[in-house]
C-alpha positions as a Python dict, from the first residue, in 0.01 Angstrom:
ca = {
    (1, 'X'): (0, 0, 0),
    (2, 'X'): (85, 323, 24),
    (3, 'X'): (178, 491, 364),
    (4, 'X'): (263, 840, 475),
    (5, 'X'): (497, 892, 708),
    (6, 'X'): (511, 1216, 962),
    (7, 'X'): (783, 1271, 1157),
    (8, 'X'): (658, 1486, 1451),
    (9, 'X'): (848, 1849, 1467),
    (10, 'X'): (899, 1892, 1853),
    (11, 'X'): (1126, 1803, 2134),
    (12, 'X'): (1229, 1466, 2049),
    (13, 'X'): (1286, 1615, 1668),
    (14, 'X'): (1489, 1923, 1767),
    (15, 'X'): (1731, 1638, 2003),
    (16, 'X'): (1811, 1399, 1739),
    (17, 'X'): (1874, 1697, 1572),
    (18, 'X'): (2060, 1981, 1774),
    (19, 'X'): (2354, 1968, 2020),
    (20, 'X'): (2324, 1911, 2405),
    (21, 'X'): (2397, 2279, 2458),
    (22, 'X'): (2122, 2416, 2213),
    (23, 'X'): (1826, 2166, 2294),
    (24, 'X'): (1552, 2310, 2567),
    (25, 'X'): (1473, 2628, 2364),
    (26, 'X'): (1155, 2770, 2255),
    (27, 'X'): (976, 2612, 1932),
    (28, 'X'): (722, 2767, 1744),
    (29, 'X'): (508, 2612, 1536),
    (30, 'X'): (350, 2886, 1282),
    (31, 'X'): (-2, 2945, 1112),
    (32, 'X'): (-105, 3247, 896),
    (33, 'X'): (-13, 3491, 924),
    (34, 'X'): (368, 3460, 1038),
    (35, 'X'): (468, 3755, 833),
    (36, 'X'): (694, 3835, 1165),
    (37, 'X'): (577, 4221, 1166),
    (38, 'X'): (379, 4210, 1532),
    (39, 'X'): (451, 4044, 1840),
    (40, 'X'): (50, 4008, 1880),
    (41, 'X'): (-106, 3652, 1884),
    (42, 'X'): (161, 3492, 2089),
    (43, 'X'): (17, 3184, 2229),
    (44, 'X'): (-38, 2743, 2346),
    (45, 'X'): (-269, 2622, 2141),
    (46, 'X'): (-606, 2505, 2338),
    (47, 'X'): (-833, 2313, 2037),
    (48, 'X'): (-1107, 2256, 2367),
    (49, 'X'): (-1175, 2632, 2420),
    (50, 'X'): (-1058, 2713, 2048),
    (51, 'X'): (-806, 2927, 2165),
    (52, 'X'): (-553, 2952, 1846),
    (53, 'X'): (-247, 3191, 1785),
    (54, 'X'): (-34, 3279, 1488),
    (55, 'X'): (257, 3190, 1694),
    (56, 'X'): (198, 2873, 1864),
    (57, 'X'): (448, 2738, 2123),
    (58, 'X'): (520, 2403, 2154),
    (59, 'X'): (799, 2363, 2412),
    (60, 'X'): (815, 2499, 2709),
    (61, 'X'): (466, 2575, 2763),
    (62, 'X'): (481, 2600, 3146),
    (63, 'X'): (705, 2802, 3160),
    (64, 'X'): (835, 3017, 2871),
    (65, 'X'): (746, 3407, 2908),
    (66, 'X'): (823, 3431, 2501),
    (67, 'X'): (1018, 3658, 2566),
    (68, 'X'): (1298, 3476, 2311),
    (69, 'X'): (985, 3536, 2061),
    (70, 'X'): (887, 3878, 2144),
    (71, 'X'): (1233, 4011, 2202),
    (72, 'X'): (1359, 3862, 1818),
    (73, 'X'): (1047, 4074, 1690),
    (74, 'X'): (1122, 4353, 1815),
    (75, 'X'): (1477, 4361, 1675),
    (76, 'X'): (1371, 4252, 1367),
    (77, 'X'): (1111, 4527, 1332),
    (78, 'X'): (1255, 4836, 1511),
    (79, 'X'): (1540, 4799, 1524),
    (80, 'X'): (1814, 4945, 1353),
    (81, 'X'): (1892, 4632, 1113),
    (82, 'X'): (2266, 4572, 1024),
    (83, 'X'): (2361, 4237, 816),
    (84, 'X'): (2586, 4193, 1160),
    (85, 'X'): (2279, 4231, 1333),
    (86, 'X'): (2045, 3980, 1126),
    (87, 'X'): (2342, 3739, 1209),
    (88, 'X'): (2278, 3785, 1523),
    (89, 'X'): (1883, 3730, 1508),
    (90, 'X'): (1954, 3392, 1225),
    (91, 'X'): (2148, 3135, 1177),
    (92, 'X'): (2188, 3237, 826),
    (93, 'X'): (2385, 2909, 666),
    (94, 'X'): (2053, 2744, 806),
    (95, 'X'): (1822, 2971, 646),
    (96, 'X'): (1992, 3067, 338),
    (97, 'X'): (1962, 2610, 273),
    (98, 'X'): (1594, 2639, 385),
    (99, 'X'): (1506, 2917, 201),
    (100, 'X'): (1715, 2851, -139),
    (101, 'X'): (1547, 2502, -132),
    (102, 'X'): (1186, 2642, -14),
    (103, 'X'): (1249, 2804, -351),
    (104, 'X'): (1315, 2487, -588),
    (105, 'X'): (957, 2332, -415),
    (106, 'X'): (773, 2647, -549),
    (107, 'X'): (550, 2587, -260),
    (108, 'X'): (338, 2887, -273),
    (109, 'X'): (183, 2804, 93),
    (110, 'X'): (489, 2874, 223),
    (111, 'X'): (644, 3132, 482),
    (112, 'X'): (795, 3325, 177),
    (113, 'X'): (491, 3308, -48),
    (114, 'X'): (162, 3288, 186),
    (115, 'X'): (310, 3396, 553),
    (116, 'X'): (267, 3008, 716),
    (117, 'X'): (390, 2602, 724),
    (118, 'X'): (687, 2642, 968),
    (119, 'X'): (806, 2638, 1239),
    (120, 'X'): (1102, 2829, 1436),
    (121, 'X'): (1349, 2780, 1725),
    (122, 'X'): (1503, 2954, 1947),
    (123, 'X'): (1876, 2819, 1995),
    (124, 'X'): (1961, 2801, 2377),
    (125, 'X'): (2268, 2909, 2353),
    (126, 'X'): (2298, 3195, 2113),
    (127, 'X'): (1932, 3292, 2092),
    (128, 'X'): (1971, 3244, 1703),
    (129, 'X'): (1672, 3161, 1474),
    (130, 'X'): (1640, 2844, 1250),
    (131, 'X'): (1361, 2767, 1086),
    (132, 'X'): (1204, 2424, 1014),
    (133, 'X'): (939, 2393, 738),
    (134, 'X'): (632, 2132, 706),
    (135, 'X'): (287, 2106, 522),
    (136, 'X'): (445, 2106, 149),
    (137, 'X'): (181, 1930, -12),
    (138, 'X'): (148, 2206, -273),
    (139, 'X'): (495, 2216, -472),
    (140, 'X'): (689, 2047, -732),
    (141, 'X'): (440, 2158, -975),
    (142, 'X'): (144, 1992, -707),
    (143, 'X'): (-82, 2253, -596),
    (144, 'X'): (-444, 2160, -697),
    (145, 'X'): (-665, 2448, -516),
    (146, 'X'): (-375, 2676, -436),
    (147, 'X'): (-238, 2803, -754),
    (148, 'X'): (-219, 3174, -695),
    (149, 'X'): (4, 3352, -912),
    (150, 'X'): (-109, 3019, -1225),
    (151, 'X'): (212, 2880, -1316),
    (152, 'X'): (260, 2688, -972),
    (153, 'X'): (584, 2916, -901),
    (154, 'X'): (768, 2875, -1196),
    (155, 'X'): (809, 3194, -1302),
    (156, 'X'): (885, 3381, -1004),
    (157, 'X'): (1212, 3547, -921),
    (158, 'X'): (1438, 3367, -562),
    (159, 'X'): (1453, 3750, -493),
    (160, 'X'): (1071, 3848, -435),
    (161, 'X'): (856, 4019, -583),
    (162, 'X'): (878, 4305, -462),
    (163, 'X'): (559, 4257, -217),
    (164, 'X'): (712, 4105, 78),
    (165, 'X'): (518, 4166, 445),
    (166, 'X'): (835, 4008, 607),
    (167, 'X'): (1156, 4182, 769),
    (168, 'X'): (1259, 3862, 729),
    (169, 'X'): (1351, 3776, 334),
    (170, 'X'): (1345, 4159, 336),
    (171, 'X'): (1672, 4198, 535),
    (172, 'X'): (1781, 3863, 359),
    (173, 'X'): (1725, 3759, 69),
    (174, 'X'): (1490, 3942, -100),
    (175, 'X'): (1665, 4236, -356),
    (176, 'X'): (1872, 4465, -203),
    (177, 'X'): (1929, 4242, 126),
    (178, 'X'): (2271, 4184, 326),
    (179, 'X'): (2269, 3829, 211),
    (180, 'X'): (2160, 3780, -171),
    (181, 'X'): (2538, 3719, -343),
    (182, 'X'): (2513, 3430, -27),
    (183, 'X'): (2141, 3298, -70),
    (184, 'X'): (2290, 3331, -461),
    (185, 'X'): (2541, 3063, -400),
    (186, 'X'): (2280, 2855, -233),
    (187, 'X'): (2065, 2830, -530),
    (188, 'X'): (2315, 2735, -689),
    (189, 'X'): (2441, 2465, -503),
    (190, 'X'): (2021, 2339, -501),
    (191, 'X'): (2026, 2396, -808),
    (192, 'X'): (2285, 2096, -946),
    (193, 'X'): (2154, 1848, -712),
    (194, 'X'): (2009, 1516, -911),
    (195, 'X'): (1727, 1503, -781),
    (196, 'X'): (1553, 1814, -972),
    (197, 'X'): (1758, 1666, -1295),
    (198, 'X'): (1413, 1512, -1534),
    (199, 'X'): (1544, 1219, -1557),
    (200, 'X'): (1598, 1147, -1210),
    (201, 'X'): (1239, 1307, -1167),
    (202, 'X'): (1101, 1047, -1404),
    (203, 'X'): (1279, 761, -1304),
    (204, 'X'): (1132, 775, -909),
    (205, 'X'): (768, 846, -1132),
    (206, 'X'): (806, 561, -1276),
    (207, 'X'): (851, 326, -961),
    (208, 'X'): (615, 463, -862),
    (209, 'X'): (394, 403, -1125),
    (210, 'X'): (452, 52, -1220),
    (211, 'X'): (330, -14, -809),
    (212, 'X'): (38, 225, -815),
    (213, 'X'): (-122, 293, -1139),
    (214, 'X'): (-371, 1, -1156),
    (215, 'X'): (-553, 51, -826),
    (216, 'X'): (-459, 458, -775),
    (217, 'X'): (-672, 709, -1041),
    (218, 'X'): (-681, 1084, -959),
    (219, 'X'): (-1033, 1220, -844),
    (220, 'X'): (-1234, 1332, -1074),
    (221, 'X'): (-1282, 1668, -918),
    (222, 'X'): (-958, 1755, -940),
    (223, 'X'): (-842, 2077, -1167),
    (224, 'X'): (-503, 1902, -1310),
    (225, 'X'): (-661, 1513, -1355),
    (226, 'X'): (-631, 1537, -1659),
}
């Protein structure tokens, strides 16, 4: 059969990937619209009470005062921004990789294009932010009902469209951003990855087709069912 494997982004996820000195920080799930322009709508989700937040705390729920996120937002929005200052707020190597891979996946519903679908974690020792994507069900041309640009993001510039609300992207990788040159180098590295070649995609597609074509047919109400 067909299986979906889900790896929760939680404390265990972080422990597997971070050195001990960076564990124990605040982890937030970012919902819409997480444009990092204000410090409101921060809290701990409670479905039973209908309480939902743009920045939903997932660790340290009983002890955090949200100062890591609030101070970060204040510095990003109200301070004098320089390349050095941004580098103190964000783990830039990780963010550049995140932004470059996200661009090539072409998800119109991600942090850059629709201000959601990521987690932000604040490293315990430095307080720098790192970003973890999730919910990439609309990428690589598979976008179903959500294709706002009409071309599955394939005609968008990696340096933005000039309408970016998020200071995180404006200051870093958009046109005029402090890290545009470094971002360009990471884009070139990702572009050379063999997984992005038509031959690699076709080989993987044919394996799936051979396994499941007789068992699975598209729902006829999907716009790309034909």
